[in-house]
Coordinates of N, CA, C and O in Angstrom, one line a residue:
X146 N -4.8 12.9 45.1 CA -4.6 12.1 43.9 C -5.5 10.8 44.1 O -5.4 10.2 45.1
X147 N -6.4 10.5 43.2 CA -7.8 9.3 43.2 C -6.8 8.5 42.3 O -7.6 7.7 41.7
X148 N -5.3 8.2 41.9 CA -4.8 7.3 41.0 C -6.0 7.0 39.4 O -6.3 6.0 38.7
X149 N -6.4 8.3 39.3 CA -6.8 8.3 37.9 C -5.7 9.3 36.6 O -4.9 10.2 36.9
X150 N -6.0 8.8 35.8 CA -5.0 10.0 34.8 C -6.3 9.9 33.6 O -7.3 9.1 33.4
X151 N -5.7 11.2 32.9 CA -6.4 11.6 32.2 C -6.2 11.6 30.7 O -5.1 11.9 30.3
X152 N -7.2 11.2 29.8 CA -6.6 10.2 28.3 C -5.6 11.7 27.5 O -6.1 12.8 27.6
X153 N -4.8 11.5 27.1 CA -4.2 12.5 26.3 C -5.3 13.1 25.1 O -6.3 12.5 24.7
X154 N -4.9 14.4 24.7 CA -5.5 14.6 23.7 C -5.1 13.7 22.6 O -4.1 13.0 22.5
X155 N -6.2 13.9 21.4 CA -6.4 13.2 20.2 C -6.2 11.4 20.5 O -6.0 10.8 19.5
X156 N -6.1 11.0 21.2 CA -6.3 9.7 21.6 C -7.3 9.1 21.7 O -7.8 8.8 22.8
X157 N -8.0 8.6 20.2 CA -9.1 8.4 20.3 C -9.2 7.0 19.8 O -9.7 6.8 18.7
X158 N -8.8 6.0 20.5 CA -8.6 4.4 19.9 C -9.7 3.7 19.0 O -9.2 2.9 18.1
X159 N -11.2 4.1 19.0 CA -11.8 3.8 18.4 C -11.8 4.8 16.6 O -12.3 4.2 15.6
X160 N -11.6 5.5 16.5 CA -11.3 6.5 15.4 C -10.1 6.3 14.4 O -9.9 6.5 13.2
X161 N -9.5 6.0 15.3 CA -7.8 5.6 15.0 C -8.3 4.1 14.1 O -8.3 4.1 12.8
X162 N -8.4 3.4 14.5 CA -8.8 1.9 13.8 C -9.8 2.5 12.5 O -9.4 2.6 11.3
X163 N -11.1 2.9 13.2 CA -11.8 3.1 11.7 C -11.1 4.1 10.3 O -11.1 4.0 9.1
X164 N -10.7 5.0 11.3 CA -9.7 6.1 10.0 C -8.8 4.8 9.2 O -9.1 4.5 8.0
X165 N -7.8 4.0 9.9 CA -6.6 3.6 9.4 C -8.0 2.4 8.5 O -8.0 2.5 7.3
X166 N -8.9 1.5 8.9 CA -9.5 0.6 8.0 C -10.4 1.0 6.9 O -10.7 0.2 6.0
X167 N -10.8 2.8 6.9 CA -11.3 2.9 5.8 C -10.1 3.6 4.3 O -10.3 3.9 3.2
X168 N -9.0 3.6 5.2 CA -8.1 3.7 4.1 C -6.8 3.2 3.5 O -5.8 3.8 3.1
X169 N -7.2 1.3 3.5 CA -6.3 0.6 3.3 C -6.2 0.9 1.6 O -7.0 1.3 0.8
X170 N -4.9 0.4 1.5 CA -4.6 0.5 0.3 C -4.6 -0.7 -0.8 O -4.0 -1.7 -0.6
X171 N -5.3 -0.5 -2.0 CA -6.0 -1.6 -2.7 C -5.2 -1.8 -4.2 O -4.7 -0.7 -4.5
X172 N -4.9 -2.6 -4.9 CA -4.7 -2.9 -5.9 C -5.6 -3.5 -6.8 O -6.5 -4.3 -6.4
X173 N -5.3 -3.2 -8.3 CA -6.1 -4.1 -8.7 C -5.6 -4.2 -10.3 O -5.2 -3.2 -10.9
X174 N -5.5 -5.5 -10.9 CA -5.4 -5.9 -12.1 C -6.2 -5.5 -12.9 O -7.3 -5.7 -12.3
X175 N -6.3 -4.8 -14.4 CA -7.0 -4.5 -15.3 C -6.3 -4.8 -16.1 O -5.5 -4.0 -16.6
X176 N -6.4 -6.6 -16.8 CA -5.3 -6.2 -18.1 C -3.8 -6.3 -18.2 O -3.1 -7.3 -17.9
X177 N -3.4 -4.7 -18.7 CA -2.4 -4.5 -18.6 C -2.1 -3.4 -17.5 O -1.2 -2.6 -17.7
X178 N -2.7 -3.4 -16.5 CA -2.4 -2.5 -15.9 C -3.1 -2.3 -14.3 O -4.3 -2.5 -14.1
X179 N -1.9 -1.8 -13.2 CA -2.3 -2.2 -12.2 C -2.7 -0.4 -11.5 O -2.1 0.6 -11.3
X180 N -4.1 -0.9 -11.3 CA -4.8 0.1 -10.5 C -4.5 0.4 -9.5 O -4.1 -0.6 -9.0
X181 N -4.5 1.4 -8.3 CA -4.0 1.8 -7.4 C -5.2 2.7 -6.7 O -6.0 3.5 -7.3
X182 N -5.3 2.5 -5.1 CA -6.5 3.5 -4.5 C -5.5 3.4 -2.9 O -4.9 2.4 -2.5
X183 N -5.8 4.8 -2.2 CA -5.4 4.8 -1.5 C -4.1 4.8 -1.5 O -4.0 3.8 -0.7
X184 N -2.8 5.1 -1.9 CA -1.7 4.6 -1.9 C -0.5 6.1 -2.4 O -0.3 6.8 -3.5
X185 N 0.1 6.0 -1.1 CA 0.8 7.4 -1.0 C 2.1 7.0 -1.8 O 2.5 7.7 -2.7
X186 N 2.6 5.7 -1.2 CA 4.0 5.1 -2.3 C 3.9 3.8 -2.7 O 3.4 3.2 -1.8
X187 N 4.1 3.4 -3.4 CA 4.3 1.9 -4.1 C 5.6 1.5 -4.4 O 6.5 2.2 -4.8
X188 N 5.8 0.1 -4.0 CA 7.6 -0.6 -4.8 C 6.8 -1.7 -5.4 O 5.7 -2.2 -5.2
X189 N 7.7 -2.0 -6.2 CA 7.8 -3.2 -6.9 C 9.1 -4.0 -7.1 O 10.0 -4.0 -7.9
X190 N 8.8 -4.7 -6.3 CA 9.6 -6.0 -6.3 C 9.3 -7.2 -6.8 O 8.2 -7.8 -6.8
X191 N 10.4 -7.5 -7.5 CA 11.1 -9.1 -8.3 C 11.4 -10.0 -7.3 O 12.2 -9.9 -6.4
X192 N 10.4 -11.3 -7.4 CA 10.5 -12.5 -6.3 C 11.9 -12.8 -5.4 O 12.1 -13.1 -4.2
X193 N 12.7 -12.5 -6.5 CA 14.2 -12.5 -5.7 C 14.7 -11.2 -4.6 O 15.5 -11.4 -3.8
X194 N 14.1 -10.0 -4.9 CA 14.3 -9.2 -3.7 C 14.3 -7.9 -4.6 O 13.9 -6.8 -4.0
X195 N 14.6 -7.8 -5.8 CA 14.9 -7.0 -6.6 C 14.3 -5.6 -6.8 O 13.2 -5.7 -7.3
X196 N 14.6 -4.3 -6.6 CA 13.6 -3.3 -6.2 C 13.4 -3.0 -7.9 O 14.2 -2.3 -8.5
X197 N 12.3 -3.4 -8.7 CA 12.0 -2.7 -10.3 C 11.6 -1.6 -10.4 O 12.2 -0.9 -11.2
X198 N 10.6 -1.0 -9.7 CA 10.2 0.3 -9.8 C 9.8 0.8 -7.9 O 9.5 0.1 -6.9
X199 N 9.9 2.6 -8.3 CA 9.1 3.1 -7.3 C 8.4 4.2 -7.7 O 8.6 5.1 -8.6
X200 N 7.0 3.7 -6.7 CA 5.7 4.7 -7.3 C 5.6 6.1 -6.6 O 5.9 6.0 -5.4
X201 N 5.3 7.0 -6.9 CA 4.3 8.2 -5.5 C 3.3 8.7 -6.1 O 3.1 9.4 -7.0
X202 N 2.4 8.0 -5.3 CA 1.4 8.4 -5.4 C 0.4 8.6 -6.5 O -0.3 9.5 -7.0
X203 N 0.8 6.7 -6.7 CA 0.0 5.9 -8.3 C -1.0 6.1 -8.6 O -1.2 6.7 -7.6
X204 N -2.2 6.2 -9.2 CA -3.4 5.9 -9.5 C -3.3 4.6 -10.3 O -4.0 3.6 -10.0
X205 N -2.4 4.7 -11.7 CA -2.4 3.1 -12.6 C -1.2 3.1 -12.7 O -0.6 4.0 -12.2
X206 N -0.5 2.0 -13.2 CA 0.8 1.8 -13.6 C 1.1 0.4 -14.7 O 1.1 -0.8 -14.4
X207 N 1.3 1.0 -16.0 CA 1.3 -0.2 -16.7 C 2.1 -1.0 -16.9 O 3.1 -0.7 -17.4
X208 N 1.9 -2.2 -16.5 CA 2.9 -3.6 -16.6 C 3.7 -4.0 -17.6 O 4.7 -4.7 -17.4
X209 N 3.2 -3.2 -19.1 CA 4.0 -3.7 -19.7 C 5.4 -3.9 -20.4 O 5.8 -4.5 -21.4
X210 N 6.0 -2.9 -19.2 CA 8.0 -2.8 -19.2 C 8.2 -4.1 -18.5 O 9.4 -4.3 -18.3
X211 N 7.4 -5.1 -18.0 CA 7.5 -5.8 -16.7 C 7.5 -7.9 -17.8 O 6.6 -8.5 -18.4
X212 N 8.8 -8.1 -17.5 CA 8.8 -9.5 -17.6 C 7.8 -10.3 -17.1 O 7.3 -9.9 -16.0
X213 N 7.4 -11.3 -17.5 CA 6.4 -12.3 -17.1 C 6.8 -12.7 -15.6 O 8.0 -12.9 -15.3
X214 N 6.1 -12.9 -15.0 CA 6.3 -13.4 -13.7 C 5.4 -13.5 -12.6 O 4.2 -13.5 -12.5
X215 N 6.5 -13.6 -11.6 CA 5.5 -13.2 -10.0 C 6.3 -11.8 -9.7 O 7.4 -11.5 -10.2
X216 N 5.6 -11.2 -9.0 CA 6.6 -9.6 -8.4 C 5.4 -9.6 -6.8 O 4.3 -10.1 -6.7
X217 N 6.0 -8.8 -6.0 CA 5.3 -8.7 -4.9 C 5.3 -6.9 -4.9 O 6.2 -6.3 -5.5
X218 N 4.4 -6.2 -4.3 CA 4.1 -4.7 -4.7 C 3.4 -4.7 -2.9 O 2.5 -5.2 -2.2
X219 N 4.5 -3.6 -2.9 CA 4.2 -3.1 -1.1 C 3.8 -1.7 -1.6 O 4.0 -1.0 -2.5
X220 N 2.9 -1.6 -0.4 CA 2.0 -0.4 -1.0 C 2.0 0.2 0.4 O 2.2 -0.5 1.4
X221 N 1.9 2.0 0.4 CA 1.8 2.4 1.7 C 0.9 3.6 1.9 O 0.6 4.3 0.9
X222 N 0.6 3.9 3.0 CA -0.7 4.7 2.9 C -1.1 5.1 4.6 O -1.8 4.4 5.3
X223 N -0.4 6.2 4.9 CA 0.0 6.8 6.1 C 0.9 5.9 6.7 O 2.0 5.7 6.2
X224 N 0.5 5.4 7.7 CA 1.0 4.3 8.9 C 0.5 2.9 8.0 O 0.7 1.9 8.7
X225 N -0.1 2.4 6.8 CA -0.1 1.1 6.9 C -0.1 0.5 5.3 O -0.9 0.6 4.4
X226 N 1.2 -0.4 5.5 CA 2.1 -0.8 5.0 C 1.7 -2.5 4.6 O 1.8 -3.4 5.4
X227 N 1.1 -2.8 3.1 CA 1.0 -3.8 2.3 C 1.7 -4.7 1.6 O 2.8 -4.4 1.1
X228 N 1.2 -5.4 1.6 CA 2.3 -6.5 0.4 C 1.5 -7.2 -0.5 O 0.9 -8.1 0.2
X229 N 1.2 -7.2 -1.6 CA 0.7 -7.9 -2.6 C 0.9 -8.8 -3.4 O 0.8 -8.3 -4.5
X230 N 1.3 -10.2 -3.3 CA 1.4 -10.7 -4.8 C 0.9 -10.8 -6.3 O 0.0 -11.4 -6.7
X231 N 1.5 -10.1 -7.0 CA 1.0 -10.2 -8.7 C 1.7 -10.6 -9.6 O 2.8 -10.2 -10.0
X232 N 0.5 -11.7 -10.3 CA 1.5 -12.4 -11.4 C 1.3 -11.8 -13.0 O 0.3 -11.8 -13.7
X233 N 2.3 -11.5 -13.3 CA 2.3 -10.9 -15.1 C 1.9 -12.2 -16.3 O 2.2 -13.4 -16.3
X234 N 1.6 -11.7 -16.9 CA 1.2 -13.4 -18.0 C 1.8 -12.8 -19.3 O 1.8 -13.4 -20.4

C-alpha cells in the first residue's frame, strides 16, 4: 500500500462546475410575462411566504392573474436552486 487511493469513477470536479454553470437557471421580464430558460420547476411566492403558483417545466408564464407587487420565484434546475426577486406594476 503507497497510501494512494484512486479518484472514483465519474468524479470529475472540473466538469461538474462547468456542467452545473452552463445551466443556471434564468428569468426574464417581458412585459407581461415571465420568461423562463433552463428551469425544470418554478414557485412563486408572495413576500409574505405565500406559495401562488407552481411551474414544471416553464418556458413563459403570464403575470397577469398576479396582483401588483413584489413576489420572489425559486427556480430549479437539476442540483441548483434560485431565488429571484420580481416586481409586478
Amino acid at each position: 500500500d503507497e497510501g494512494q487511493a484512486e479518484q472514483p469513477e465519474g468524479l470529475d470536479i472540473t466538469n461538474s462546475i462547468t456542467n452545473a454553470a452552463a445551466e443556471v437557471s434564468t428569468l426574464q421580464m417581458d412585459g407581461r410575462s415571465m420568461t423562463f430558460a433552463h428551469v425544470e420547476q418554478a414557485w412563486i411566492f408572495a413576500v409574505d411566504g405565500t406559495l401562488v403558483n407552481t411551474l414544471h417545466k416553464p418556458s413563459s408564464f403570464d403575470v397577469s392573474m398576479l396582483h401588483k407587487g413584489v413576489y420572489l420565484v425559486k427556480m430549479k434546475n437539476k442540483n441548483i436552486v434560485r431565488v429571484e426577486k420580481v416586481t409586478i406594476k
